[in-house]
Amino acid sequence: MTRILAIHGVNQYDPARTPEAAASRLGAVWHQALNRELPVPVDAVDMRLVYYADLLRPTGPAAQSAADDLNHLSPQAADAARRWGELHGLDLDQAQGRVLTPVRWVADAVAHRKGLDSKLVRRFVASYFPELVGYLHPPRARRCNSGWRTPSPRSLPRF
């Protein structure tokens, strides 16, 4: 039997569900999408989803804020967002200086340069960069690496 180990990307946190229920919902969505694309029905495939989005969530005011609230980003997430803006050609060394440039301005400037909706870009920045920090910096990175909800090792796919 073919086995698939699905590992989700960023912005998959589902605060309305338990981690197990969120994994089940996300797995069902992937199951449907794969059924349209694979040459064999996914029902004939053993698919497991690794869910860890809850382990990446920040704690404190940022976790409580609105989905597009950029005012409560951690210093690391704000710095990452500013560096992202620089990768998109923004010059943050002018006027206020790099460290004092508001992340909201960075998000809006990138949206303007790329012709995107600034509200959607703000939501992306507010959700993506805190998760990025979770991937890269302890202690959340350690929790992700050791706390993944995976199937038992003997049922993992062989590569």
PDB file of C-alpha atoms in Angstrom:
ATOM      1  CA  MET A   1       0.000   0.000   0.000  1.00  0.00           C
ATOM      2  CA  THR A   2       1.221   3.496  -0.829  1.00  0.00           C
ATOM      3  CA  ARG A   3       1.777   5.730   2.186  1.00  0.00           C
ATOM      4  CA  ILE A   4       1.780   9.528   2.222  1.00  0.00           C
ATOM      5  CA  LEU A   5       3.021  11.635   5.102  1.00  0.00           C
ATOM      6  CA  ALA A   6       1.491  15.106   4.779  1.00  0.00           C
ATOM      7  CA  ILE A   7       3.176  18.023   6.549  1.00  0.00           C
ATOM      8  CA  HIS A   8       1.302  21.319   6.475  1.00  0.00           C
ATOM      9  CA  GLY A   9       2.770  24.757   5.863  1.00  0.00           C
ATOM     10  CA  VAL A  10       2.219  28.085   7.577  1.00  0.00           C
ATOM     11  CA  ASN A  11      -1.083  29.634   8.545  1.00  0.00           C
ATOM     12  CA  GLN A  12      -2.876  26.380   9.315  1.00  0.00           C
ATOM     13  CA  TYR A  13      -3.655  27.100  12.970  1.00  0.00           C
ATOM     14  CA  ASP A  14      -7.316  26.509  13.747  1.00  0.00           C
ATOM     15  CA  PRO A  15      -8.232  28.063  17.118  1.00  0.00           C
ATOM     16  CA  ALA A  16     -11.790  26.730  16.970  1.00  0.00           C
ATOM     17  CA  ARG A  17     -10.681  23.074  17.077  1.00  0.00           C
ATOM     18  CA  THR A  18      -8.491  20.847  19.198  1.00  0.00           C
ATOM     19  CA  PRO A  19      -5.185  19.952  17.519  1.00  0.00           C
ATOM     20  CA  GLU A  20      -6.525  16.473  16.747  1.00  0.00           C
ATOM     21  CA  ALA A  21      -9.733  17.849  15.205  1.00  0.00           C
ATOM     22  CA  ALA A  22      -7.774  20.465  13.221  1.00  0.00           C
ATOM     23  CA  ALA A  23      -5.478  17.733  11.889  1.00  0.00           C
ATOM     24  CA  SER A  24      -8.484  15.635  10.902  1.00  0.00           C
ATOM     25  CA  ARG A  25     -10.143  18.576   9.104  1.00  0.00           C
ATOM     26  CA  LEU A  26      -6.944  19.528   7.270  1.00  0.00           C
ATOM     27  CA  GLY A  27      -6.304  15.893   6.363  1.00  0.00           C
ATOM     28  CA  ALA A  28      -9.808  15.641   4.881  1.00  0.00           C
ATOM     29  CA  VAL A  29      -9.192  18.728   2.733  1.00  0.00           C
ATOM     30  CA  TRP A  30      -5.892  17.305   1.487  1.00  0.00           C
ATOM     31  CA  HIS A  31      -7.550  13.918   0.925  1.00  0.00           C
ATOM     32  CA  GLN A  32     -10.148  15.513  -1.385  1.00  0.00           C
ATOM     33  CA  ALA A  33      -7.514  17.508  -3.280  1.00  0.00           C
ATOM     34  CA  LEU A  34      -5.293  14.462  -3.773  1.00  0.00           C
ATOM     35  CA  ASN A  35      -8.244  12.374  -4.950  1.00  0.00           C
ATOM     36  CA  ARG A  36      -8.588  14.776  -7.885  1.00  0.00           C
ATOM     37  CA  GLU A  37      -4.881  14.596  -8.795  1.00  0.00           C
ATOM     38  CA  LEU A  38      -3.516  11.116  -8.058  1.00  0.00           C
ATOM     39  CA  PRO A  39      -3.799   8.253 -10.569  1.00  0.00           C
ATOM     40  CA  VAL A  40      -5.124   5.964  -7.814  1.00  0.00           C
ATOM     41  CA  PRO A  41      -7.884   6.883  -5.368  1.00  0.00           C
ATOM     42  CA  VAL A  42      -6.564   8.212  -2.075  1.00  0.00           C
ATOM     43  CA  ASP A  43      -8.850   5.726  -0.332  1.00  0.00           C
ATOM     44  CA  ALA A  44      -6.312   3.119  -1.447  1.00  0.00           C
ATOM     45  CA  VAL A  45      -3.510   5.170   0.136  1.00  0.00           C
ATOM     46  CA  ASP A  46      -2.489   5.341   3.789  1.00  0.00           C
ATOM     47  CA  MET A  47      -2.251   9.103   4.370  1.00  0.00           C
ATOM     48  CA  ARG A  48      -1.200  10.585   7.715  1.00  0.00           C
ATOM     49  CA  LEU A  49      -0.999  14.281   8.526  1.00  0.00           C
ATOM     50  CA  VAL A  50       1.568  15.758  10.898  1.00  0.00           C
ATOM     51  CA  TYR A  51      -0.074  18.733  12.648  1.00  0.00           C
ATOM     52  CA  TYR A  52       1.977  21.142  14.712  1.00  0.00           C
ATOM     53  CA  ALA A  53       0.451  24.587  14.027  1.00  0.00           C
ATOM     54  CA  ASP A  54      -0.685  24.893  17.631  1.00  0.00           C
ATOM     55  CA  LEU A  55       2.916  24.509  18.781  1.00  0.00           C
ATOM     56  CA  LEU A  56       4.020  27.521  16.732  1.00  0.00           C
ATOM     57  CA  ARG A  57       1.528  29.952  18.216  1.00  0.00           C
ATOM     58  CA  PRO A  58       2.933  32.777  20.291  1.00  0.00           C
ATOM     59  CA  THR A  59       1.694  33.310  23.808  1.00  0.00           C
ATOM     60  CA  GLY A  60       0.730  36.588  25.434  1.00  0.00           C
ATOM     61  CA  PRO A  61      -0.840  39.646  23.749  1.00  0.00           C
ATOM     62  CA  ALA A  62      -0.005  38.534  20.193  1.00  0.00           C
ATOM     63  CA  ALA A  63      -1.973  35.324  20.643  1.00  0.00           C
ATOM     64  CA  GLN A  64      -4.983  37.297  21.861  1.00  0.00           C
ATOM     65  CA  SER A  65      -4.975  40.019  19.196  1.00  0.00           C
ATOM     66  CA  ALA A  66      -6.958  40.361  15.997  1.00  0.00           C
ATOM     67  CA  ALA A  67      -5.839  38.363  12.960  1.00  0.00           C
ATOM     68  CA  ASP A  68      -4.353  41.438  11.241  1.00  0.00           C
ATOM     69  CA  ASP A  69      -2.973  43.218  14.318  1.00  0.00           C
ATOM     70  CA  LEU A  70       0.656  44.063  13.653  1.00  0.00           C
ATOM     71  CA  ASN A  71       1.095  46.038  16.873  1.00  0.00           C
ATOM     72  CA  HIS A  72       1.814  42.992  19.026  1.00  0.00           C
ATOM     73  CA  LEU A  73       4.472  41.182  16.998  1.00  0.00           C
ATOM     74  CA  SER A  74       7.485  40.007  18.964  1.00  0.00           C
ATOM     75  CA  PRO A  75      10.717  41.899  18.260  1.00  0.00           C
ATOM     76  CA  GLN A  76      12.011  38.853  16.331  1.00  0.00           C
ATOM     77  CA  ALA A  77       8.871  38.629  14.168  1.00  0.00           C
ATOM     78  CA  ALA A  78       8.913  42.381  13.499  1.00  0.00           C
ATOM     79  CA  ASP A  79      12.595  42.200  12.514  1.00  0.00           C
ATOM     80  CA  ALA A  80      11.879  39.289  10.155  1.00  0.00           C
ATOM     81  CA  ALA A  81       9.016  41.266   8.567  1.00  0.00           C
ATOM     82  CA  ARG A  82      11.290  44.271   8.069  1.00  0.00           C
ATOM     83  CA  ARG A  83      13.940  42.066   6.437  1.00  0.00           C
ATOM     84  CA  TRP A  84      11.225  40.661   4.188  1.00  0.00           C
ATOM     85  CA  GLY A  85      10.356  44.226   3.195  1.00  0.00           C
ATOM     86  CA  GLU A  86      13.993  44.860   2.325  1.00  0.00           C
ATOM     87  CA  LEU A  87      13.969  41.756   0.122  1.00  0.00           C
ATOM     88  CA  HIS A  88      11.089  43.416  -1.736  1.00  0.00           C
ATOM     89  CA  GLY A  89      13.186  46.522  -2.344  1.00  0.00           C
ATOM     90  CA  LEU A  90      12.136  48.748   0.545  1.00  0.00           C
ATOM     91  CA  ASP A  91      14.814  51.083   1.902  1.00  0.00           C
ATOM     92  CA  LEU A  92      14.356  51.026   5.669  1.00  0.00           C
ATOM     93  CA  ASP A  93      17.488  53.025   6.432  1.00  0.00           C
ATOM     94  CA  GLN A  94      15.829  56.298   5.533  1.00  0.00           C
ATOM     95  CA  ALA A  95      13.582  58.527   7.671  1.00  0.00           C
ATOM     96  CA  GLN A  96      12.863  56.586  10.899  1.00  0.00           C
ATOM     97  CA  GLY A  97      15.585  54.012  10.485  1.00  0.00           C
ATOM     98  CA  ARG A  98      15.304  50.264  10.179  1.00  0.00           C
ATOM     99  CA  VAL A  99      14.481  49.384  13.780  1.00  0.00           C
ATOM    100  CA  LEU A 100      11.817  52.089  14.183  1.00  0.00           C
ATOM    101  CA  THR A 101      10.031  51.528  10.872  1.00  0.00           C
ATOM    102  CA  PRO A 102       6.509  50.291  11.669  1.00  0.00           C
ATOM    103  CA  VAL A 103       5.744  46.803  10.381  1.00  0.00           C
ATOM    104  CA  ARG A 104       2.363  48.081   9.183  1.00  0.00           C
ATOM    105  CA  TRP A 105       4.193  50.488   6.851  1.00  0.00           C
ATOM    106  CA  VAL A 106       6.356  47.625   5.568  1.00  0.00           C
ATOM    107  CA  ALA A 107       3.291  45.461   4.850  1.00  0.00           C
ATOM    108  CA  ASP A 108       1.459  48.319   3.130  1.00  0.00           C
ATOM    109  CA  ALA A 109       4.524  49.297   1.059  1.00  0.00           C
ATOM    110  CA  VAL A 110       5.048  45.715  -0.145  1.00  0.00           C
ATOM    111  CA  ALA A 111       1.329  45.443  -0.967  1.00  0.00           C
ATOM    112  CA  HIS A 112       1.511  48.683  -2.955  1.00  0.00           C
ATOM    113  CA  ARG A 113       4.664  47.590  -4.845  1.00  0.00           C
ATOM    114  CA  LYS A 114       3.138  44.208  -5.733  1.00  0.00           C
ATOM    115  CA  GLY A 115      -0.401  45.441  -6.446  1.00  0.00           C
ATOM    116  CA  LEU A 116      -1.887  43.400  -3.587  1.00  0.00           C
ATOM    117  CA  ASP A 117      -4.643  44.140  -1.100  1.00  0.00           C
ATOM    118  CA  SER A 118      -2.936  45.736   1.919  1.00  0.00           C
ATOM    119  CA  LYS A 119      -5.409  44.179   4.362  1.00  0.00           C
ATOM    120  CA  LEU A 120      -4.541  40.680   3.114  1.00  0.00           C
ATOM    121  CA  VAL A 121      -0.811  41.404   3.232  1.00  0.00           C
ATOM    122  CA  ARG A 122      -1.161  42.668   6.823  1.00  0.00           C
ATOM    123  CA  ARG A 123      -2.957  39.445   7.770  1.00  0.00           C
ATOM    124  CA  PHE A 124      -0.223  37.420   6.090  1.00  0.00           C
ATOM    125  CA  VAL A 125       2.519  39.306   7.949  1.00  0.00           C
ATOM    126  CA  ALA A 126       0.667  39.013  11.276  1.00  0.00           C
ATOM    127  CA  SER A 127       0.293  35.238  10.931  1.00  0.00           C
ATOM    128  CA  TYR A 128       3.383  34.202   8.969  1.00  0.00           C
ATOM    129  CA  PHE A 129       6.218  35.937  10.787  1.00  0.00           C
ATOM    130  CA  PRO A 130       5.275  34.820  14.313  1.00  0.00           C
ATOM    131  CA  GLU A 131       5.125  31.241  12.978  1.00  0.00           C
ATOM    132  CA  LEU A 132       8.467  31.700  11.225  1.00  0.00           C
ATOM    133  CA  VAL A 133      10.004  32.746  14.537  1.00  0.00           C
ATOM    134  CA  GLY A 134       8.422  29.652  16.075  1.00  0.00           C
ATOM    135  CA  TYR A 135      10.149  27.467  13.496  1.00  0.00           C
ATOM    136  CA  LEU A 136      13.539  29.084  13.945  1.00  0.00           C
ATOM    137  CA  HIS A 137      13.891  30.095  17.595  1.00  0.00           C
ATOM    138  CA  PRO A 138      13.697  28.117  20.839  1.00  0.00           C
ATOM    139  CA  PRO A 139      11.624  27.229  22.785  1.00  0.00           C
ATOM    140  CA  ARG A 140       8.827  26.841  20.217  1.00  0.00           C
ATOM    141  CA  ALA A 141      11.169  25.230  17.682  1.00  0.00           C
ATOM    142  CA  ARG A 142      12.094  22.541  20.228  1.00  0.00           C
ATOM    143  CA  ARG A 143       8.410  21.948  20.993  1.00  0.00           C
ATOM    144  CA  CYS A 144       7.709  21.473  17.284  1.00  0.00           C
ATOM    145  CA  ASN A 145      10.601  19.104  16.754  1.00  0.00           C
ATOM    146  CA  SER A 146       9.756  16.993  19.789  1.00  0.00           C
ATOM    147  CA  GLY A 147       6.003  17.423  19.915  1.00  0.00           C
ATOM    148  CA  TRP A 148       4.761  16.578  16.446  1.00  0.00           C
ATOM    149  CA  ARG A 149       1.632  14.497  16.530  1.00  0.00           C
ATOM    150  CA  THR A 150       2.905  11.731  14.291  1.00  0.00           C
ATOM    151  CA  PRO A 151       1.833   8.177  13.806  1.00  0.00           C
ATOM    152  CA  SER A 152       3.982   5.539  15.434  1.00  0.00           C
ATOM    153  CA  PRO A 153       7.402   5.024  13.771  1.00  0.00           C
ATOM    154  CA  ARG A 154       6.466   1.605  12.426  1.00  0.00           C
ATOM    155  CA  SER A 155       3.549   3.092  10.467  1.00  0.00           C
ATOM    156  CA  LEU A 156       5.532   5.950   8.909  1.00  0.00           C
ATOM    157  CA  PRO A 157       6.046   5.818   5.156  1.00  0.00           C
ATOM    158  CA  ARG A 158       9.266   4.416   3.770  1.00  0.00           C
ATOM    159  CA  PHE A 159      11.139   6.648   1.347  1.00  0.00           C
TER     160      PHE A 159
END
